[in-house]
mmCIF file of C-alpha atoms in Angstrom:
data_model
loop_
_atom_site.group_PDB
_atom_site.id
_atom_site.type_symbol
_atom_site.label_atom_id
_atom_site.label_comp_id
_atom_site.label_asym_id
_atom_site.label_seq_id
_atom_site.Cartn_x
_atom_site.Cartn_y
_atom_site.Cartn_z
ATOM 1 C CA UNK H 161 165.540 -78.483 130.568
ATOM 2 C CA UNK H 162 162.072 -79.975 131.019
ATOM 3 C CA UNK H 163 162.602 -80.082 134.774
ATOM 4 C CA UNK H 164 163.474 -76.361 134.781
ATOM 5 C CA UNK H 165 160.376 -75.461 132.756
ATOM 6 C CA UNK H 166 158.236 -77.638 135.013
ATOM 7 C CA UNK H 167 159.740 -75.931 138.084
ATOM 8 C CA UNK H 168 159.042 -72.461 136.627
ATOM 9 C CA UNK H 169 155.483 -73.493 135.774
ATOM 10 C CA UNK H 170 154.936 -74.739 139.311
ATOM 11 C CA UNK H 171 156.296 -71.457 140.744
ATOM 12 C CA UNK H 172 153.982 -69.432 138.517
ATOM 13 C CA UNK H 173 151.016 -71.610 139.449
ATOM 14 C CA UNK H 174 151.865 -71.350 143.143
ATOM 15 C CA UNK H 175 152.197 -67.566 142.869
ATOM 16 C CA UNK H 176 148.846 -67.283 141.107
ATOM 17 C CA UNK H 177 147.232 -69.445 143.748
ATOM 18 C CA UNK H 178 148.838 -67.375 146.497
ATOM 19 C CA UNK H 179 147.783 -64.053 144.962
ATOM 20 C CA UNK H 180 144.312 -65.341 144.154
ATOM 21 C CA UNK H 181 143.911 -66.730 147.634
ATOM 22 C CA UNK H 182 145.055 -63.457 149.171
ATOM 23 C CA UNK H 183 142.623 -61.451 147.024
ATOM 24 C CA UNK H 184 139.871 -63.939 147.819
ATOM 25 C CA UNK H 185 140.667 -63.681 151.522
ATOM 26 C CA UNK H 186 140.409 -59.890 151.491
ATOM 27 C CA UNK H 187 137.335 -60.005 149.235
ATOM 28 C CA UNK H 188 135.376 -62.247 151.557
ATOM 29 C CA UNK H 189 136.741 -60.462 154.612
ATOM 30 C CA UNK H 190 135.062 -57.259 153.381
ATOM 31 C CA UNK H 191 131.596 -57.234 154.933
ATOM 32 C CA UNK H 192 128.690 -54.880 155.524
ATOM 33 C CA UNK H 193 130.514 -53.842 158.708
ATOM 34 C CA UNK H 194 132.910 -52.012 156.381
ATOM 35 C CA UNK H 195 130.155 -49.668 155.211
ATOM 36 C CA UNK H 196 130.270 -46.011 156.331
ATOM 37 C CA UNK H 197 128.384 -44.728 159.367
ATOM 38 C CA UNK H 198 124.689 -44.353 158.524
ATOM 39 C CA UNK H 199 123.493 -42.193 161.421
ATOM 40 C CA UNK H 200 121.393 -39.226 160.227
ATOM 41 C CA UNK H 201 119.322 -36.831 162.334
ATOM 42 C CA UNK H 202 116.414 -34.537 161.480
ATOM 43 C CA UNK H 203 115.276 -32.033 164.065
ATOM 44 C CA UNK H 204 117.592 -33.717 166.590
ATOM 45 C CA UNK H 205 115.845 -37.095 166.117
ATOM 46 C CA UNK H 206 117.491 -40.142 164.540
ATOM 47 C CA UNK H 207 115.859 -41.105 161.245
ATOM 48 C CA UNK H 208 116.710 -44.772 161.818
ATOM 49 C CA UNK H 209 118.323 -47.255 159.447
ATOM 50 C CA UNK H 210 118.519 -46.712 155.664
ATOM 51 C CA UNK H 211 115.711 -48.288 153.638
ATOM 52 C CA UNK H 212 118.143 -49.027 150.803
ATOM 53 C CA UNK H 213 121.799 -48.700 149.827
ATOM 54 C CA UNK H 214 124.474 -49.557 147.282
ATOM 55 C CA UNK H 215 128.156 -49.568 148.187
ATOM 56 C CA UNK H 216 131.360 -50.655 146.455
ATOM 57 C CA UNK H 217 133.887 -51.492 149.163
ATOM 58 C CA UNK H 218 137.554 -51.450 148.015
ATOM 59 C CA UNK H 219 139.445 -54.717 148.365
ATOM 60 C CA UNK H 220 143.200 -55.341 148.190
ATOM 61 C CA UNK H 221 144.121 -51.649 148.515
ATOM 62 C CA UNK H 222 141.592 -50.554 145.916
ATOM 63 C CA UNK H 223 142.501 -53.040 143.204
ATOM 64 C CA UNK H 224 139.005 -54.561 143.337
ATOM 65 C CA UNK H 225 135.594 -53.687 144.792
ATOM 66 C CA UNK H 226 133.015 -55.800 146.547
ATOM 67 C CA UNK H 227 129.460 -54.573 146.137
ATOM 68 C CA UNK H 228 126.853 -54.519 148.897
ATOM 69 C CA UNK H 229 123.355 -53.452 147.942
ATOM 70 C CA UNK H 230 119.772 -53.534 149.046
ATOM 71 C CA UNK H 231 116.928 -52.126 146.948
ATOM 72 C CA UNK H 232 114.938 -49.375 148.705
ATOM 73 C CA UNK H 233 111.972 -50.777 150.621
ATOM 74 C CA UNK H 234 108.630 -49.151 151.322
ATOM 75 C CA UNK H 235 109.225 -48.855 155.077
ATOM 76 C CA UNK H 236 108.975 -45.364 156.598
ATOM 77 C CA UNK H 237 110.483 -44.188 159.888
ATOM 78 C CA UNK H 238 108.097 -42.183 162.103
ATOM 79 C CA UNK H 239 109.870 -39.318 163.865
ATOM 80 C CA UNK H 240 106.851 -38.063 165.793
ATOM 81 C CA UNK H 241 106.153 -34.360 166.436
ATOM 82 C CA UNK H 242 108.822 -31.696 165.849
ATOM 83 C CA UNK H 243 108.446 -28.187 167.231
ATOM 84 C CA UNK H 244 111.238 -26.319 165.430
ATOM 85 C CA UNK H 245 110.254 -23.947 162.661
ATOM 86 C CA UNK H 246 113.090 -25.325 160.506
ATOM 87 C CA UNK H 247 114.272 -28.702 161.879
ATOM 88 C CA UNK H 248 118.011 -29.122 161.364
ATOM 89 C CA UNK H 249 119.344 -31.879 159.068
ATOM 90 C CA UNK H 250 122.529 -33.468 160.442
ATOM 91 C CA UNK H 251 124.609 -35.717 158.157
ATOM 92 C CA UNK H 252 127.795 -37.780 158.675
ATOM 93 C CA UNK H 253 131.087 -36.017 157.890
ATOM 94 C CA UNK H 254 131.870 -38.296 154.943
ATOM 95 C CA UNK H 255 128.902 -37.151 152.825
ATOM 96 C CA UNK H 256 129.939 -35.540 149.516
ATOM 97 C CA UNK H 257 126.482 -35.102 148.004
ATOM 98 C CA UNK H 258 122.887 -35.162 149.241
ATOM 99 C CA UNK H 259 119.305 -34.876 148.040
ATOM 100 C CA UNK H 260 116.264 -34.224 150.233
ATOM 101 C CA UNK H 261 112.655 -34.225 149.044
ATOM 102 C CA UNK H 262 109.862 -33.024 151.344
ATOM 103 C CA UNK H 263 106.151 -33.410 150.632
ATOM 104 C CA UNK H 264 103.124 -32.209 152.576
ATOM 105 C CA UNK H 265 100.130 -34.395 153.431
ATOM 106 C CA UNK H 266 98.503 -33.471 150.092
ATOM 107 C CA UNK H 267 101.474 -34.983 148.254
ATOM 108 C CA UNK H 268 102.815 -31.621 147.078
ATOM 109 C CA UNK H 269 106.584 -31.189 147.027
ATOM 110 C CA UNK H 270 107.499 -28.258 149.290
ATOM 111 C CA UNK H 271 111.270 -28.683 149.020
ATOM 112 C CA UNK H 272 113.726 -30.550 146.825
ATOM 113 C CA UNK H 273 117.449 -29.902 146.965
ATOM 114 C CA UNK H 274 120.734 -30.533 148.752
ATOM 115 C CA UNK H 275 121.369 -30.362 152.497
ATOM 116 C CA UNK H 276 123.098 -27.015 151.939
ATOM 117 C CA UNK H 277 120.050 -25.657 150.120
ATOM 118 C CA UNK H 278 117.766 -26.979 152.866
ATOM 119 C CA UNK H 279 119.699 -24.806 155.329
ATOM 120 C CA UNK H 280 117.971 -21.759 153.820
ATOM 121 C CA UNK H 281 114.514 -23.372 153.688
ATOM 122 C CA UNK H 282 111.697 -22.567 156.097
ATOM 123 C CA UNK H 283 108.382 -24.388 156.447
ATOM 124 C CA UNK H 284 105.398 -22.158 155.768
ATOM 125 C CA UNK H 285 102.820 -24.161 157.734
ATOM 126 C CA UNK H 286 102.428 -26.801 160.401
ATOM 127 C CA UNK H 287 101.146 -30.219 159.396
ATOM 128 C CA UNK H 288 102.234 -33.715 158.416
ATOM 129 C CA UNK H 289 105.210 -34.182 156.082
ATOM 130 C CA UNK H 290 107.047 -37.070 154.449
ATOM 131 C CA UNK H 291 110.679 -37.064 153.369
ATOM 132 C CA UNK H 292 113.066 -39.057 151.186
ATOM 133 C CA UNK H 293 116.772 -38.477 151.722
ATOM 134 C CA UNK H 294 119.739 -39.794 149.732
ATOM 135 C CA UNK H 295 123.349 -39.253 150.727
ATOM 136 C CA UNK H 296 126.400 -40.172 148.660
ATOM 137 C CA UNK H 297 130.107 -40.652 149.019
ATOM 138 C CA UNK H 298 131.298 -40.515 145.425
ATOM 139 C CA UNK H 299 134.984 -39.674 145.060
ATOM 140 C CA UNK H 300 136.191 -42.443 142.716
ATOM 141 C CA UNK H 301 139.795 -41.172 142.598
ATOM 142 C CA UNK H 302 140.095 -40.919 146.383
ATOM 143 C CA UNK H 303 143.319 -42.317 147.816
ATOM 144 C CA UNK H 304 143.541 -44.324 149.924
ATOM 145 C CA UNK H 305 140.446 -45.879 148.413
ATOM 146 C CA UNK H 306 137.248 -45.547 150.443
ATOM 147 C CA UNK H 307 133.781 -47.081 149.962
ATOM 148 C CA UNK H 308 131.800 -45.401 147.185
ATOM 149 C CA UNK H 309 128.011 -45.456 147.145
ATOM 150 C CA UNK H 310 124.794 -44.202 148.762
ATOM 151 C CA UNK H 311 122.170 -44.636 151.455
ATOM 152 C CA UNK H 312 118.469 -43.834 151.121
ATOM 153 C CA UNK H 313 116.151 -42.949 154.011
ATOM 154 C CA UNK H 314 112.413 -42.490 154.223
ATOM 155 C CA UNK H 315 110.693 -40.821 157.176
ATOM 156 C CA UNK H 316 107.646 -38.827 158.160
ATOM 157 C CA UNK H 317 106.909 -36.320 160.911
ATOM 158 C CA UNK H 318 104.361 -33.881 162.218
ATOM 159 C CA UNK H 319 105.447 -30.257 162.390
ATOM 160 C CA UNK H 320 103.898 -28.316 165.264
ATOM 161 C CA UNK H 321 105.917 -25.116 165.681
ATOM 162 C CA UNK H 322 104.842 -22.280 167.973
ATOM 163 C CA UNK H 323 106.938 -19.101 168.383
ATOM 164 C CA UNK H 324 108.518 -18.757 171.830
ATOM 165 C CA UNK H 325 110.830 -16.110 173.322
ATOM 166 C CA UNK H 326 113.872 -16.737 175.485
ATOM 167 C CA UNK H 327 116.211 -14.043 176.837
ATOM 168 C CA UNK H 328 119.849 -14.032 177.853
ATOM 169 C CA UNK H 329 118.585 -12.378 181.034
ATOM 170 C CA UNK H 330 115.296 -10.909 182.182
ATOM 171 C CA UNK H 331 116.987 -7.979 183.943
ATOM 172 C CA UNK H 332 119.796 -5.859 182.568
ATOM 173 C CA UNK H 333 121.939 -2.955 183.659
ATOM 174 C CA UNK H 334 122.249 0.316 181.784
ATOM 175 C CA UNK H 335 124.844 0.031 178.994
ATOM 176 C CA UNK H 336 124.341 -3.692 178.474
ATOM 177 C CA UNK H 337 122.702 -5.873 175.805
ATOM 178 C CA UNK H 338 119.872 -8.389 176.134
ATOM 179 C CA UNK H 339 120.125 -11.346 173.762
ATOM 180 C CA UNK H 340 116.746 -12.445 172.395
ATOM 181 C CA UNK H 341 116.101 -15.858 170.817
ATOM 182 C CA UNK H 342 112.905 -16.716 168.978
ATOM 183 C CA UNK H 343 112.201 -20.395 168.312
ATOM 184 C CA UNK H 344 109.384 -22.176 166.494
ATOM 185 C CA UNK H 345 109.071 -19.557 163.742
ATOM 186 C CA UNK H 346 107.440 -20.608 160.457
ATOM 187 C CA UNK H 347 108.276 -18.966 157.139
ATOM 188 C CA UNK H 348 111.371 -17.075 156.014
ATOM 189 C CA UNK H 349 110.202 -13.589 156.991
ATOM 190 C CA UNK H 350 112.181 -12.090 159.844
ATOM 191 C CA UNK H 351 110.260 -11.411 163.077
ATOM 192 C CA UNK H 352 109.708 -7.793 164.072
ATOM 193 C CA UNK H 353 110.600 -6.536 167.543
ATOM 194 C CA UNK H 354 109.492 -3.329 169.253
ATOM 195 C CA UNK H 355 110.650 -1.868 172.560
ATOM 196 C CA UNK H 356 111.179 1.628 173.876
ATOM 197 C CA UNK H 357 114.747 0.601 174.782
ATOM 198 C CA UNK H 358 115.744 0.506 171.118
ATOM 199 C CA UNK H 359 115.474 -1.326 167.829
ATOM 200 C CA UNK H 360 116.112 -5.051 167.549
ATOM 201 C CA UNK H 361 117.355 -6.677 164.328
ATOM 202 C CA UNK H 362 116.637 -10.403 164.046
ATOM 203 C CA UNK H 363 119.164 -12.615 162.262
ATOM 204 C CA UNK H 364 118.623 -16.241 161.218
ATOM 205 C CA UNK H 365 120.544 -18.776 163.333
ATOM 206 C CA UNK H 366 119.836 -22.294 162.106
ATOM 207 C CA UNK H 367 116.176 -22.979 162.842
ATOM 208 C CA UNK H 368 115.975 -20.010 165.249
ATOM 209 C CA UNK H 369 116.182 -16.222 165.095
ATOM 210 C CA UNK H 370 118.551 -14.172 167.242
ATOM 211 C CA UNK H 371 118.344 -10.484 168.045
ATOM 212 C CA UNK H 372 120.115 -8.050 170.346
ATOM 213 C CA UNK H 373 118.301 -5.391 172.333
ATOM 214 C CA UNK H 374 120.431 -2.414 173.465
ATOM 215 C CA UNK H 375 120.042 -0.979 176.952
ATOM 216 C CA UNK H 376 121.751 2.399 176.651
ATOM 217 C CA UNK H 377 123.500 4.210 179.521
ATOM 218 C CA UNK H 378 120.500 6.550 179.871
ATOM 219 C CA UNK H 379 117.738 3.927 179.622
ATOM 220 C CA UNK H 380 115.062 4.502 182.231
ATOM 221 C CA UNK H 381 115.243 2.118 185.177
ATOM 222 C CA UNK H 382 112.195 -0.088 185.620
ATOM 223 C CA UNK H 383 110.089 -2.465 183.542
ATOM 224 C CA UNK H 384 110.036 -2.307 179.741
ATOM 225 C CA UNK H 385 107.851 -4.373 177.390
ATOM 226 C CA UNK H 386 109.365 -6.145 174.394
ATOM 227 C CA UNK H 387 106.775 -6.991 171.723
ATOM 228 C CA UNK H 388 107.645 -9.429 168.933
ATOM 229 C CA UNK H 389 105.463 -10.111 165.912
ATOM 230 C CA UNK H 390 106.030 -13.278 163.876
ATOM 231 C CA UNK H 391 103.451 -14.070 161.226
ATOM 232 C CA UNK H 392 100.077 -14.153 162.969
ATOM 233 C CA UNK H 393 101.655 -14.475 166.426
ATOM 234 C CA UNK H 394 102.380 -11.616 168.825
ATOM 235 C CA UNK H 395 104.462 -12.266 171.928
ATOM 236 C CA UNK H 396 105.431 -9.971 174.782
ATOM 237 C CA UNK H 397 108.182 -10.168 177.370
ATOM 238 C CA UNK H 398 108.980 -7.871 180.273
ATOM 239 C CA UNK H 399 112.577 -6.714 180.745
ATOM 240 C CA UNK H 400 113.679 -5.077 183.988
ATOM 241 C CA UNK H 401 116.352 -2.384 183.662
ATOM 242 C CA UNK H 402 118.322 -1.467 186.750
ATOM 243 C CA UNK H 403 120.465 1.593 187.240
ATOM 244 C CA UNK H 404 124.238 1.323 186.970
ATOM 245 C CA UNK H 405 126.528 3.597 188.956
ATOM 246 C CA UNK H 406 128.615 5.518 186.418
ATOM 247 C CA UNK H 407 131.496 7.758 187.478
ATOM 248 C CA UNK H 408 131.136 11.517 187.653
ATOM 249 C CA UNK H 409 134.023 13.462 186.122
ATOM 250 C CA UNK H 410 134.553 17.143 186.909
ATOM 251 C CA UNK H 411 135.528 18.828 183.627
ATOM 252 C CA UNK H 412 135.428 22.352 185.051
ATOM 253 C CA UNK H 413 138.526 24.337 184.210
ATOM 254 C CA UNK H 414 139.603 21.979 181.440
ATOM 255 C CA UNK H 415 140.728 23.542 178.208
ATOM 256 C CA UNK H 416 137.685 24.282 176.125
ATOM 257 C CA UNK H 417 137.359 22.444 172.838
ATOM 258 C CA UNK H 418 137.559 24.513 169.686
ATOM 259 C CA UNK H 419 134.181 25.341 168.125
ATOM 260 C CA UNK H 420 133.109 22.868 165.464
ATOM 261 C CA UNK H 421 133.484 23.986 161.853
ATOM 262 C CA UNK H 422 130.323 25.215 160.187
ATOM 263 C CA UNK H 423 128.231 22.362 158.834
ATOM 264 C CA UNK H 424 129.927 19.671 160.950
ATOM 265 C CA UNK H 425 126.706 18.501 162.564
ATOM 266 C CA UNK H 426 124.761 18.481 159.310
ATOM 267 C CA UNK H 427 127.538 16.497 157.585
ATOM 268 C CA UNK H 428 127.579 13.905 160.389
ATOM 269 C CA UNK H 429 123.806 13.518 160.255
ATOM 270 C CA UNK H 430 123.890 13.129 156.470
ATOM 271 C CA UNK H 431 126.790 10.648 156.250
ATOM 272 C CA UNK H 432 126.640 8.677 159.515
ATOM 273 C CA UNK H 433 123.087 8.666 160.838
ATOM 274 C CA UNK H 434 121.742 6.529 157.926
ATOM 275 C CA UNK H 435 123.885 3.634 159.225
ATOM 276 C CA UNK H 436 121.710 3.528 162.354
ATOM 277 C CA UNK H 437 118.973 1.883 160.261
ATOM 278 C CA UNK H 438 121.047 0.202 157.512
ATOM 279 C CA UNK H 439 123.270 -2.851 157.474
ATOM 280 C CA UNK H 440 123.580 -6.610 157.197
ATOM 281 C CA UNK H 441 121.143 -9.061 158.773
ATOM 282 C CA UNK H 442 123.886 -11.693 159.018
ATOM 283 C CA UNK H 443 125.700 -11.996 162.336
ATOM 284 C CA UNK H 444 129.460 -11.791 161.703
ATOM 285 C CA UNK H 445 130.962 -12.314 165.166
ATOM 286 C CA UNK H 446 131.505 -15.504 167.157
ATOM 287 C CA UNK H 447 133.472 -14.891 170.337
ATOM 288 C CA UNK H 448 134.817 -11.872 172.209
ATOM 289 C CA UNK H 449 135.630 -8.713 170.272
ATOM 290 C CA UNK H 450 139.152 -7.289 170.160
ATOM 291 C CA UNK H 451 139.890 -3.855 171.556
ATOM 292 C CA UNK H 452 140.772 -1.951 168.355
ATOM 293 C CA UNK H 453 143.726 -0.137 169.948
ATOM 294 C CA UNK H 454 145.262 0.090 173.412
ATOM 295 C CA UNK H 455 145.558 3.374 175.247
ATOM 296 C CA UNK H 456 144.871 5.339 178.422
ATOM 297 C CA UNK H 457 141.169 5.888 179.082
ATOM 298 C CA UNK H 458 140.532 9.617 179.162
ATOM 299 C CA UNK H 459 136.747 9.425 179.101
ATOM 300 C CA UNK H 460 134.884 6.183 179.782
ATOM 301 C CA UNK H 461 131.532 5.062 178.445
ATOM 302 C CA UNK H 462 128.485 6.434 180.238
ATOM 303 C CA UNK H 463 130.300 8.770 182.665
ATOM 304 C CA UNK H 464 128.752 12.054 183.809
ATOM 305 C CA UNK H 465 130.733 15.058 182.567
ATOM 306 C CA UNK H 466 130.142 17.799 185.109
ATOM 307 C CA UNK H 467 131.154 21.432 184.771
ATOM 308 C CA UNK H 468 129.981 24.646 186.387
ATOM 309 C CA UNK H 469 127.011 25.101 184.069
ATOM 310 C CA UNK H 470 125.779 21.692 183.004
ATOM 311 C CA UNK H 471 126.070 17.899 183.153
ATOM 312 C CA UNK H 472 126.340 15.751 180.034
ATOM 313 C CA UNK H 473 126.901 12.035 179.401
ATOM 314 C CA UNK H 474 129.496 10.158 177.374
ATOM 315 C CA UNK H 475 128.090 7.694 174.828
ATOM 316 C CA UNK H 476 131.559 6.715 173.651
ATOM 317 C CA UNK H 477 135.049 5.891 174.914
ATOM 318 C CA UNK H 478 138.052 8.198 174.441
ATOM 319 C CA UNK H 479 141.582 6.759 174.508
ATOM 320 C CA UNK H 480 144.893 8.601 174.633
ATOM 321 C CA UNK H 481 147.219 6.686 172.306
ATOM 322 C CA UNK H 482 150.748 6.775 170.964
ATOM 323 C CA UNK H 483 151.061 7.854 167.306
ATOM 324 C CA UNK H 484 151.707 5.091 164.762
ATOM 325 C CA UNK H 485 149.823 2.309 166.571
ATOM 326 C CA UNK H 486 147.880 -0.129 164.416
ATOM 327 C CA UNK H 487 144.086 0.042 164.770
ATOM 328 C CA UNK H 488 142.383 -3.302 164.067
ATOM 329 C CA UNK H 489 138.970 -4.790 163.348
ATOM 330 C CA UNK H 490 137.234 -5.606 166.641
ATOM 331 C CA UNK H 491 135.512 -8.535 164.905
ATOM 332 C CA UNK H 492 134.648 -9.682 161.406
ATOM 333 C CA UNK H 493 132.702 -7.052 159.538
ATOM 334 C CA UNK H 494 132.185 -4.835 156.528
ATOM 335 C CA UNK H 495 133.462 -1.278 156.172
ATOM 336 C CA UNK H 496 130.493 1.046 155.672
ATOM 337 C CA UNK H 497 132.405 4.324 155.799
ATOM 338 C CA UNK H 498 136.063 5.296 155.677
ATOM 339 C CA UNK H 499 136.911 8.954 155.309
ATOM 340 C CA UNK H 500 137.265 12.373 156.896
ATOM 341 C CA UNK H 501 134.540 14.195 158.796
ATOM 342 C CA UNK H 502 134.395 17.702 160.164
ATOM 343 C CA UNK H 503 133.086 16.133 163.377
ATOM 344 C CA UNK H 504 135.477 13.375 164.510
ATOM 345 C CA UNK H 505 138.189 13.637 161.867
ATOM 346 C CA UNK H 506 139.325 10.498 160.061
ATOM 347 C CA UNK H 507 136.611 7.947 160.781
ATOM 348 C CA UNK H 508 135.765 4.320 160.007
ATOM 349 C CA UNK H 509 132.357 2.660 160.498
ATOM 350 C CA UNK H 510 132.264 -1.144 160.725
ATOM 351 C CA UNK H 511 129.104 -3.268 160.344
ATOM 352 C CA UNK H 512 129.145 -6.538 162.347
ATOM 353 C CA UNK H 513 125.585 -7.520 161.360
ATOM 354 C CA UNK H 514 122.326 -7.712 163.339
ATOM 355 C CA UNK H 515 122.338 -3.938 163.805
ATOM 356 C CA UNK H 516 125.689 -3.845 165.649
ATOM 357 C CA UNK H 517 128.313 -1.373 164.434
ATOM 358 C CA UNK H 518 131.624 0.041 165.649
ATOM 359 C CA UNK H 519 132.491 3.715 165.048
ATOM 360 C CA UNK H 520 136.175 4.714 165.360
ATOM 361 C CA UNK H 521 137.299 8.321 164.851
ATOM 362 C CA UNK H 522 140.473 10.359 165.309
ATOM 363 C CA UNK H 523 142.627 8.076 163.132
ATOM 364 C CA UNK H 524 145.887 9.299 161.662
ATOM 365 C CA UNK H 525 145.677 7.117 158.544
ATOM 366 C CA UNK H 526 143.262 4.717 156.888
ATOM 367 C CA UNK H 527 144.126 1.375 155.241
ATOM 368 C CA UNK H 528 140.596 0.498 154.095
ATOM 369 C CA UNK H 529 137.809 1.713 151.849
ATOM 370 C CA UNK H 530 134.025 1.408 152.068
ATOM 371 C CA UNK H 531 132.691 -1.950 150.922
ATOM 372 C CA UNK H 532 135.618 -4.063 152.114
ATOM 373 C CA UNK H 533 134.939 -7.130 154.272
ATOM 374 C CA UNK H 534 137.677 -7.869 156.784
ATOM 375 C CA UNK H 535 138.380 -10.398 159.512
ATOM 376 C CA UNK H 536 138.928 -9.779 163.205
ATOM 377 C CA UNK H 537 142.306 -8.172 164.012
ATOM 378 C CA UNK H 538 142.998 -7.083 160.433
ATOM 379 C CA UNK H 539 144.284 -3.499 160.352
ATOM 380 C CA UNK H 540 141.943 -0.669 159.359
ATOM 381 C CA UNK H 541 144.397 2.170 159.947
ATOM 382 C CA UNK H 542 146.797 3.700 162.468
ATOM 383 C CA UNK H 543 146.767 6.330 165.158
ATOM 384 C CA UNK H 544 147.968 9.866 164.691
ATOM 385 C CA UNK H 545 148.276 12.844 167.009
ATOM 386 C CA UNK H 546 144.599 12.837 168.037
ATOM 387 C CA UNK H 547 142.820 10.838 170.722
ATOM 388 C CA UNK H 548 140.891 7.814 169.474
ATOM 389 C CA UNK H 549 137.141 7.825 170.081
ATOM 390 C CA UNK H 550 135.327 4.467 169.915
ATOM 391 C CA UNK H 551 131.601 3.898 170.025
ATOM 392 C CA UNK H 552 129.501 0.752 169.637
ATOM 393 C CA UNK H 553 125.838 1.003 168.745
ATOM 394 C CA UNK H 554 122.908 -1.296 168.024
ATOM 395 C CA UNK H 555 120.740 0.802 165.763
ATOM 396 C CA UNK H 556 121.014 4.291 167.202
ATOM 397 C CA UNK H 557 121.560 3.222 170.840
ATOM 398 C CA UNK H 558 125.056 3.078 172.299
ATOM 399 C CA UNK H 559 126.304 0.148 174.391
ATOM 400 C CA UNK H 560 129.330 -0.374 176.631
ATOM 401 C CA UNK H 561 132.221 -1.568 174.401
ATOM 402 C CA UNK H 562 134.056 -3.103 177.363
ATOM 403 C CA UNK H 563 131.440 -5.872 177.562
ATOM 404 C CA UNK H 564 132.043 -6.771 173.907
ATOM 405 C CA UNK H 565 135.844 -6.712 174.311
ATOM 406 C CA UNK H 566 135.640 -8.937 177.407
ATOM 407 C CA UNK H 567 133.223 -11.382 175.789
ATOM 408 C CA UNK H 568 130.487 -10.659 178.353
ATOM 409 C CA UNK H 569 126.771 -10.078 178.028
ATOM 410 C CA UNK H 570 123.890 -10.649 175.675
ATOM 411 C CA UNK H 571 125.925 -10.251 172.469
ATOM 412 C CA UNK H 572 127.165 -13.793 173.057
ATOM 413 C CA UNK H 573 123.795 -15.410 173.744
ATOM 414 C CA UNK H 574 123.236 -18.566 171.681
#
C-alpha cells in the first residue's frame, strides 16, 4: 500500500514539475519581440520608437501574462517641417483606443482627443508644436488572447502650410468636369472658389480640400480664370476650355410636344431651382456611377436640336425605355425631392455631395421619399410609359452623365 501511495505521489510530483516547467518555458520564451507593431506616422513621417510602454503578453494560451514595461522617458522625436494643413495621423490596425495632445510653442493645448476626433481638427496657424500620443490595445476578453497594454510617443514638428492648387487637368472639353485639389489649408473654414464656368463646392478630404468645376456644353472656348480664396490667401489658376463636336439632330417635322400646363415653369423654378445652391458638402461617391436605367438614346447630352425656325441645345439625356424597369441610384446619395411636377412628371432629385446632383424625370412609380439616404444601385422607382430624362448638374451647370457612368474625368480626381 505504501509503495502505491509513494508511486502516486511521485506521479503527481512529476506532473507538477512537467506542467511548471512547460509554463516556465513559455513564460521565459515570451519576449519583447512578442509586443505589437509600434510604427506610427504623423504627416507621412514616422514618429520613431515609443518613449514608454506597458504590455501584458499572454503565456500558455492566456492562462498567465508576462509583463513588459518601460516608464515614459523625456526624449522627444523631431519630425522636422510639415506642410500639410492637417497632417494625417496613421495608427496600426490593432489600436482600440487612442489619445493625442497637441500644444503650441506657448504651451497652450490646441487639441486633445482621440485619433477619430483629430480627423476633424484643423490647425489655425503655422508654428512649432509638440505632441504626446498614447495608443492602447485593451480587449481583456479577447480570444485567442492577445497582448494588452499601451505605447506612448512624444514628438515635435514645425508646421509650415501654404495653400496650393492642383488640377485634374489644365484643359477641358465642353461637358466635362475639372477636379480641383487645394492643399496646405489652415483652419476649418472651406475655401471659396469663383469662376465664370460655374460654382465650385469644396469638400474636406483628409488634410486637403476637393472641389469640382463644371464645364457645361455651352461654355465658351478659351481661357478662364479660377480664383480661390482661403483665409488670407488668394490663388488663381488658368483653365483652357476647348470646343467639343456635338451632333446636330434635325427635329423638323417631328410631332410637336403638347404645350406645358399653366404654371409648370414657375413650379419647377420654385421646387427644383433651390437645389442648385443647396446640398451636402460631404462627397458621397467613390468610383464610377451606375447608369440609372438602360434604354435607347433618343436625345444625347449637348446635341444641337435643329428645326426650321431655331436651334436649341440639350442639357440632359433622354432614354426610350421599357415599362416596369427598375431605376436605381447612380451612386450613394440623399433624396432631395421625390414627387410629381407639371414639367417632367414624376421626378427624383439625388444629392451626391460637393454640389453634384442627379435629376431623373418621367418615372412611372417612386419607391423613395425626400430625406432618405440610399446606396448605389438601390432602387428609387420604376419606368412607366414615358421616356426617362436624366440630367447631372454641379450647381446650376449641366455636365455629361456618360463621363460619370464610365468613371472618366475630373469627378474621380483624388
